Short mmCIF file of N, CA, C and O in Angstrom, two decimals:
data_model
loop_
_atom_site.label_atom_id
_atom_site.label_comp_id
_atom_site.label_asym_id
_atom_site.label_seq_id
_atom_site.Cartn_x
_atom_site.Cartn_y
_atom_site.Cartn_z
N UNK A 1 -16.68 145.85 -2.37
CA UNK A 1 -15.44 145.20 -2.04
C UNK A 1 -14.97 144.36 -3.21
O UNK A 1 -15.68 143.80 -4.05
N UNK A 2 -13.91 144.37 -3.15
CA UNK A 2 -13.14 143.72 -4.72
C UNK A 2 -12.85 142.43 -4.21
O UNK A 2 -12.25 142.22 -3.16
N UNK A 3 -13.36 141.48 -5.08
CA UNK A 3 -13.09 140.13 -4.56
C UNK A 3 -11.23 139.65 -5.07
O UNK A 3 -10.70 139.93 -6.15
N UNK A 4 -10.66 138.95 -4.01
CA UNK A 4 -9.37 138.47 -4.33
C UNK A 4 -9.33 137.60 -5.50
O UNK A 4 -10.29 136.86 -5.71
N UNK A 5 -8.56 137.60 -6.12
CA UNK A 5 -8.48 136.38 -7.50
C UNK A 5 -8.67 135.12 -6.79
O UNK A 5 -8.51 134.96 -5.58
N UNK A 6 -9.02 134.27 -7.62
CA UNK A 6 -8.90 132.62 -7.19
C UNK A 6 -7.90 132.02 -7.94
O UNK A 6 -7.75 132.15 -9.15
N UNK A 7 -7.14 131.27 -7.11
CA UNK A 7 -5.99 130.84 -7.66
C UNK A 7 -6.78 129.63 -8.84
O UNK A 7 -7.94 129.24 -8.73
N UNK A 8 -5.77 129.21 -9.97
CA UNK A 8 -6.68 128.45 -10.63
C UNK A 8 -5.64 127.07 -10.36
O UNK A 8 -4.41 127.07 -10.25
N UNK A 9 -6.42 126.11 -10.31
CA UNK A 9 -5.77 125.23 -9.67
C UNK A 9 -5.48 124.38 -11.54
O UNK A 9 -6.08 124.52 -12.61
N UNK A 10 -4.32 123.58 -11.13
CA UNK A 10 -3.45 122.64 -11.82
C UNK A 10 -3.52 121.22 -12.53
O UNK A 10 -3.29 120.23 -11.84
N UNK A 11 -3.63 121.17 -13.02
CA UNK A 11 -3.85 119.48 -13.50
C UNK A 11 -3.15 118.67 -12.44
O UNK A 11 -2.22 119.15 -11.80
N UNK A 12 -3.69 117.21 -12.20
CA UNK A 12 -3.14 116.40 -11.12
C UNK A 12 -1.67 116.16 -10.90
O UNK A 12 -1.01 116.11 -9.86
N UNK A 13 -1.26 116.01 -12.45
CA UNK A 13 0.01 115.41 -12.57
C UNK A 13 0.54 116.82 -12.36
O UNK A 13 1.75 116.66 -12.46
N UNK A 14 0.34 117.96 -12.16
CA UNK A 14 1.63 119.44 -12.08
C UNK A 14 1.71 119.33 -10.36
O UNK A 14 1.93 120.47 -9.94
N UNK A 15 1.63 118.70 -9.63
CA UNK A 15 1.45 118.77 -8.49
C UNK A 15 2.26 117.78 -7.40
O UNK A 15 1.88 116.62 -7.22
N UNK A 16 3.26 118.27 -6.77
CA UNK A 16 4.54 117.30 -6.56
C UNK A 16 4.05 116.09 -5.51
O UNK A 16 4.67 115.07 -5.81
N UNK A 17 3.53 115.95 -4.86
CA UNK A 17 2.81 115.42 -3.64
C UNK A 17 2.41 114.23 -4.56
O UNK A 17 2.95 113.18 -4.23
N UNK A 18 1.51 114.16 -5.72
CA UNK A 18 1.07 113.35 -6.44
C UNK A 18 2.15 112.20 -6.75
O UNK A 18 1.85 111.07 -6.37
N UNK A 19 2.96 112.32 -7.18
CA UNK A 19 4.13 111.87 -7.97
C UNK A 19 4.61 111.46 -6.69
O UNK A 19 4.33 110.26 -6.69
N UNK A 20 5.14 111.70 -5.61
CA UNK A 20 5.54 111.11 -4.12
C UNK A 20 4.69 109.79 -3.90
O UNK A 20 5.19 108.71 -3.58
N UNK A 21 3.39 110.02 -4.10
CA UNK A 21 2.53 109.03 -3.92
C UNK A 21 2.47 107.97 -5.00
O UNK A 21 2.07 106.82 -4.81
N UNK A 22 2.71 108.24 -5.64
CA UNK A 22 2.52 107.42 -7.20
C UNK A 22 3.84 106.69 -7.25
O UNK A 22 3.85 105.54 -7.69
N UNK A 23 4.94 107.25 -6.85
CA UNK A 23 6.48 106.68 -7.18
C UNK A 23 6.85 105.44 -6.41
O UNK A 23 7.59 104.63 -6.98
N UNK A 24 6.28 105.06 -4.69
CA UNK A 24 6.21 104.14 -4.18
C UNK A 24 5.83 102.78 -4.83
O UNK A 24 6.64 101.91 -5.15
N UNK A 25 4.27 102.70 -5.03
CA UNK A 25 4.14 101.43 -6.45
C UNK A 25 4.61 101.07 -7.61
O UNK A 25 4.74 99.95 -8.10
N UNK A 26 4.92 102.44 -8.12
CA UNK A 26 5.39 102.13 -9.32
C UNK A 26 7.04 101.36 -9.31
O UNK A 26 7.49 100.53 -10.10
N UNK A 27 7.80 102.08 -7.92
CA UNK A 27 8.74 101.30 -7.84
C UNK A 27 9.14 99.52 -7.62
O UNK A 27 10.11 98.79 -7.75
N UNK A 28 7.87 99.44 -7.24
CA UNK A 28 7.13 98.09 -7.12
C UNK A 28 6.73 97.14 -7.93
O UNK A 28 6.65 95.93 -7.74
N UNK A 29 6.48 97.84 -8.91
CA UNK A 29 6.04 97.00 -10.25
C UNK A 29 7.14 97.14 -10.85
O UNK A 29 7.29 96.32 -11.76
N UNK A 30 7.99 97.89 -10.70
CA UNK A 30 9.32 97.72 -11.62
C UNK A 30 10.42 96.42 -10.83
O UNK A 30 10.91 95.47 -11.43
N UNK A 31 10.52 96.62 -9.91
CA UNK A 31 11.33 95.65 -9.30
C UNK A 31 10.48 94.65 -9.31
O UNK A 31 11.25 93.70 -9.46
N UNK A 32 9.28 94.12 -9.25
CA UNK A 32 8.64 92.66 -9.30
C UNK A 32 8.80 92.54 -11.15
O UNK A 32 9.00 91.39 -11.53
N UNK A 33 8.74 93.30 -11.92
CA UNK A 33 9.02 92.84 -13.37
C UNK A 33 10.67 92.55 -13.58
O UNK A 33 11.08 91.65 -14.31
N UNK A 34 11.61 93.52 -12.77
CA UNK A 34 12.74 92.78 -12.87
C UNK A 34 13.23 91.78 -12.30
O UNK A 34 14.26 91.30 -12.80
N UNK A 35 12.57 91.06 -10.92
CA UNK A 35 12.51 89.95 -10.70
C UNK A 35 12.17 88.67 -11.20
O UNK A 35 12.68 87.55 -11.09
N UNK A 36 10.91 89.24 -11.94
CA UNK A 36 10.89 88.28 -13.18
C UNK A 36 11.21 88.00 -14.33
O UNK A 36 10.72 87.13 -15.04
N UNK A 37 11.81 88.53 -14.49
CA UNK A 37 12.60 88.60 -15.72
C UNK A 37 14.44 87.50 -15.74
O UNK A 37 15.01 86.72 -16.51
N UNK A 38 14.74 88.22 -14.23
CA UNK A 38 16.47 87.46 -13.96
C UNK A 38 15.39 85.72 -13.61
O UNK A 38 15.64 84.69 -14.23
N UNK A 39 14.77 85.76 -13.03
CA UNK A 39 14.23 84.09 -12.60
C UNK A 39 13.83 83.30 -13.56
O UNK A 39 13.96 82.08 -13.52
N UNK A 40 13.18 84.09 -14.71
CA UNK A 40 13.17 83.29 -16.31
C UNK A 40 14.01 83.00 -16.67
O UNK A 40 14.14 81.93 -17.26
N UNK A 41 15.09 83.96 -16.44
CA UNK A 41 16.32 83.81 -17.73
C UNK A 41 17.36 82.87 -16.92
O UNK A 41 18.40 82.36 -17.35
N UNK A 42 16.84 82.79 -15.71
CA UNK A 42 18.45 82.05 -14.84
C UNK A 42 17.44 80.79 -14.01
O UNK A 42 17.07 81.23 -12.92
N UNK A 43 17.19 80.10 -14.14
CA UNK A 43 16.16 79.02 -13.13
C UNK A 43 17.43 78.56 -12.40
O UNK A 43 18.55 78.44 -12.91
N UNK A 44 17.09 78.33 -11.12
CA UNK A 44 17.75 77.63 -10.28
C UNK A 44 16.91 76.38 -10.06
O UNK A 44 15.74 76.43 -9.70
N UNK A 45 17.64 75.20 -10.30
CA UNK A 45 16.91 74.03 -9.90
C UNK A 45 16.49 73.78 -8.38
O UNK A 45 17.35 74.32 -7.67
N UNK A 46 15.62 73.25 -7.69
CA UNK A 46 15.58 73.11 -6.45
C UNK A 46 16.00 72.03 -6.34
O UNK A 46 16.66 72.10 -5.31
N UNK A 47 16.09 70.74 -6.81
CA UNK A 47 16.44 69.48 -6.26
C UNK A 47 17.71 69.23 -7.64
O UNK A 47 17.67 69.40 -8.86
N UNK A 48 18.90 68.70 -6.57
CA UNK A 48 19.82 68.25 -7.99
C UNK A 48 19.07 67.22 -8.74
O UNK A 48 17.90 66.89 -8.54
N UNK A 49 19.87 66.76 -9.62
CA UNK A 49 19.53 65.68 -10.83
C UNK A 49 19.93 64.58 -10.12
O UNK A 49 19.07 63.70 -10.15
N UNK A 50 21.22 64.21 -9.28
CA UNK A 50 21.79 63.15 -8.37
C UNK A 50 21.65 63.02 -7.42
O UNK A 50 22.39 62.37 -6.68
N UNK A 51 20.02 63.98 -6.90
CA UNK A 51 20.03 63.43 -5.13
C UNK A 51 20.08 62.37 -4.62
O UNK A 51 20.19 62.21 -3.40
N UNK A 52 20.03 61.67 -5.29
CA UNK A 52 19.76 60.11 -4.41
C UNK A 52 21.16 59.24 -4.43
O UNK A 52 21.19 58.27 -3.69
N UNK A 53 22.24 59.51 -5.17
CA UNK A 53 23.69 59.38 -4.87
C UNK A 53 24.02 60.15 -4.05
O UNK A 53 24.49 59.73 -2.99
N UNK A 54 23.82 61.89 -4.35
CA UNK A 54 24.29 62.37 -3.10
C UNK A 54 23.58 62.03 -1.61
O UNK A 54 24.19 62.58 -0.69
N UNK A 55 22.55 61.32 -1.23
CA UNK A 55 22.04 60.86 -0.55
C UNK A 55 22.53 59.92 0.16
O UNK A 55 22.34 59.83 1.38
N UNK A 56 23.16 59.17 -0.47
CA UNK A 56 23.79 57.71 -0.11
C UNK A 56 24.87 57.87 0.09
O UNK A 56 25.59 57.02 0.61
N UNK A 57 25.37 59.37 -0.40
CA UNK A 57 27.24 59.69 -0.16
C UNK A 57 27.34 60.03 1.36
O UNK A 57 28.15 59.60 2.19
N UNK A 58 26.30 60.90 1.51
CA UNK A 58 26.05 61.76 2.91
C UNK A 58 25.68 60.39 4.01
O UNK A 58 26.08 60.53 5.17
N UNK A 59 25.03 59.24 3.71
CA UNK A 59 24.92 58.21 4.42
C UNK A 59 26.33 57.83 5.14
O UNK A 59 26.64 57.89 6.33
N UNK A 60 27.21 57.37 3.84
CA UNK A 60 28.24 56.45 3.90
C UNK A 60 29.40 57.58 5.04
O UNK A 60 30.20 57.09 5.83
N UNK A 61 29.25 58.74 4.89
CA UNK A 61 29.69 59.64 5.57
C UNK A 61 29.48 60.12 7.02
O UNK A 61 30.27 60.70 7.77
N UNK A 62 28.22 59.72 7.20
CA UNK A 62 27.95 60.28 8.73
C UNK A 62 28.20 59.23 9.87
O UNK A 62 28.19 59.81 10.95
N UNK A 63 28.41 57.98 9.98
CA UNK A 63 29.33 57.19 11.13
C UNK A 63 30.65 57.72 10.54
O UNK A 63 31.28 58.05 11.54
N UNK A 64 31.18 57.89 9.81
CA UNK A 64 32.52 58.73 10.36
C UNK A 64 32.74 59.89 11.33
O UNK A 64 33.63 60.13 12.15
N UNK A 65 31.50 60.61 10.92
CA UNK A 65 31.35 61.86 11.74
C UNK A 65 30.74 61.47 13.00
O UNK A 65 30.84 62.32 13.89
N UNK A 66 30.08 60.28 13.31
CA UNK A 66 29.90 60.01 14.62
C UNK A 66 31.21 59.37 15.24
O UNK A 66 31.36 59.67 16.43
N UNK A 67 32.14 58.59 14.72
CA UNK A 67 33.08 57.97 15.50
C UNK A 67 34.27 59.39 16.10
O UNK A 67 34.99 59.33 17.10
N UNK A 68 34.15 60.38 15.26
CA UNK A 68 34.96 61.19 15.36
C UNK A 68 34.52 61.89 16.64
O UNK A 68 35.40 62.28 17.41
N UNK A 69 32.94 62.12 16.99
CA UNK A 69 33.04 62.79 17.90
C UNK A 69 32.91 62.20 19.28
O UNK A 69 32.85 62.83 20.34
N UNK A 70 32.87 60.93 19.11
CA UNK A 70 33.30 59.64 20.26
C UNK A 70 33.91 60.08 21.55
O UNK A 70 33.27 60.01 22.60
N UNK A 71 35.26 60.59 21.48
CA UNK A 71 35.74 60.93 22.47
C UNK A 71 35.44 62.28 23.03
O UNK A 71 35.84 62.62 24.14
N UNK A 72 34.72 63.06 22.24
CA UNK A 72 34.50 64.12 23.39
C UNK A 72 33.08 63.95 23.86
O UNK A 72 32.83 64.59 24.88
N UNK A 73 32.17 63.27 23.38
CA UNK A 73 31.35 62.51 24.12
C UNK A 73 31.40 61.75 25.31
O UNK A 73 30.72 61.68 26.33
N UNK A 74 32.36 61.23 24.90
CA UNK A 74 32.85 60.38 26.64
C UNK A 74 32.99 61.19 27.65
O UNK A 74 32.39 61.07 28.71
N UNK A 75 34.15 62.44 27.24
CA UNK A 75 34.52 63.21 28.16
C UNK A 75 33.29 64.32 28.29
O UNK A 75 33.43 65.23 29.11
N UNK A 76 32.64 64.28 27.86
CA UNK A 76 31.39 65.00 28.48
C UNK A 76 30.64 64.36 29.17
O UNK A 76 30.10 65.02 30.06
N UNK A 77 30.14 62.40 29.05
CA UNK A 77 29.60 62.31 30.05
C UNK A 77 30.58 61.51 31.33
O UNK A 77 30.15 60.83 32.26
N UNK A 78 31.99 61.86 31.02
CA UNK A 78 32.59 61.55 32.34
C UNK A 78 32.38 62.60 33.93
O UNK A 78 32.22 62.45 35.14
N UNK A 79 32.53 63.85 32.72
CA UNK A 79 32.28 65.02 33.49
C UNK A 79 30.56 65.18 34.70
O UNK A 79 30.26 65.65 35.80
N UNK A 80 29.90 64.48 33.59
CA UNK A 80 28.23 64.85 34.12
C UNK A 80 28.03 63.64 35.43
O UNK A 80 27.27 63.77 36.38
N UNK A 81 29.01 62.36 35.15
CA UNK A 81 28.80 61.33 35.85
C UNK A 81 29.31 62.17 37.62
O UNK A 81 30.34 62.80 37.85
N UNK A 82 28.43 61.92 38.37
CA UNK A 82 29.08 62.11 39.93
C UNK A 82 29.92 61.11 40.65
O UNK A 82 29.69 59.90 40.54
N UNK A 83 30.98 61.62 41.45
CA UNK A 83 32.47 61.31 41.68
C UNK A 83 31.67 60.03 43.14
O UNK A 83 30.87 60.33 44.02
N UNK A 84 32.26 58.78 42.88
CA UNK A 84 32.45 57.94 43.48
C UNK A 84 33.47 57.71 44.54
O UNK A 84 34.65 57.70 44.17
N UNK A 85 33.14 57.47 46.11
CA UNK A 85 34.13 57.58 47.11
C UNK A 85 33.83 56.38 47.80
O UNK A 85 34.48 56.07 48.80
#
């Protein structure tokens, strides 16, 4: 009996399945190197340089914003209060 040929098999990289598998990380390491790269070149500060004026601005500001909402406060707890007869 005549034996069938054997296929001869391929180097890793001729083999599409490989490269499917491989392309996931690698896309990975490319986008975490271009992430680092825009965050070097552009820093965003986390705390301004004037928090502590803007601190004291936002102070001087918020009893305004409480007097303002005064009256619909009332009328909310006029509403909750039960009716007297």
């Amino acid at each position: 009996m005549p034996q069938a040929p054997s296929p001869t098999s391929a180097p890793w990289w001729r083999h599409g399945h490989v490269w499917l598998l491989v392309a996931g990380p690698a896309a990975v390491v490319v986008a975490g190197i271009a992430t680092f790269v825009i965050a070097l070149s552009s820093p965003d500060p986390v705390v301004a340089e004037d928090y502590y004026r803007r601190g004291i601005e936002i102070g001087r500001a918020q009893p305004a914003a409480d007097k303002a909402l005064l009256p619909a406060q009332q009328g909310r707890n006029h509403a909750a209060t039960p009716a007297r007869r």
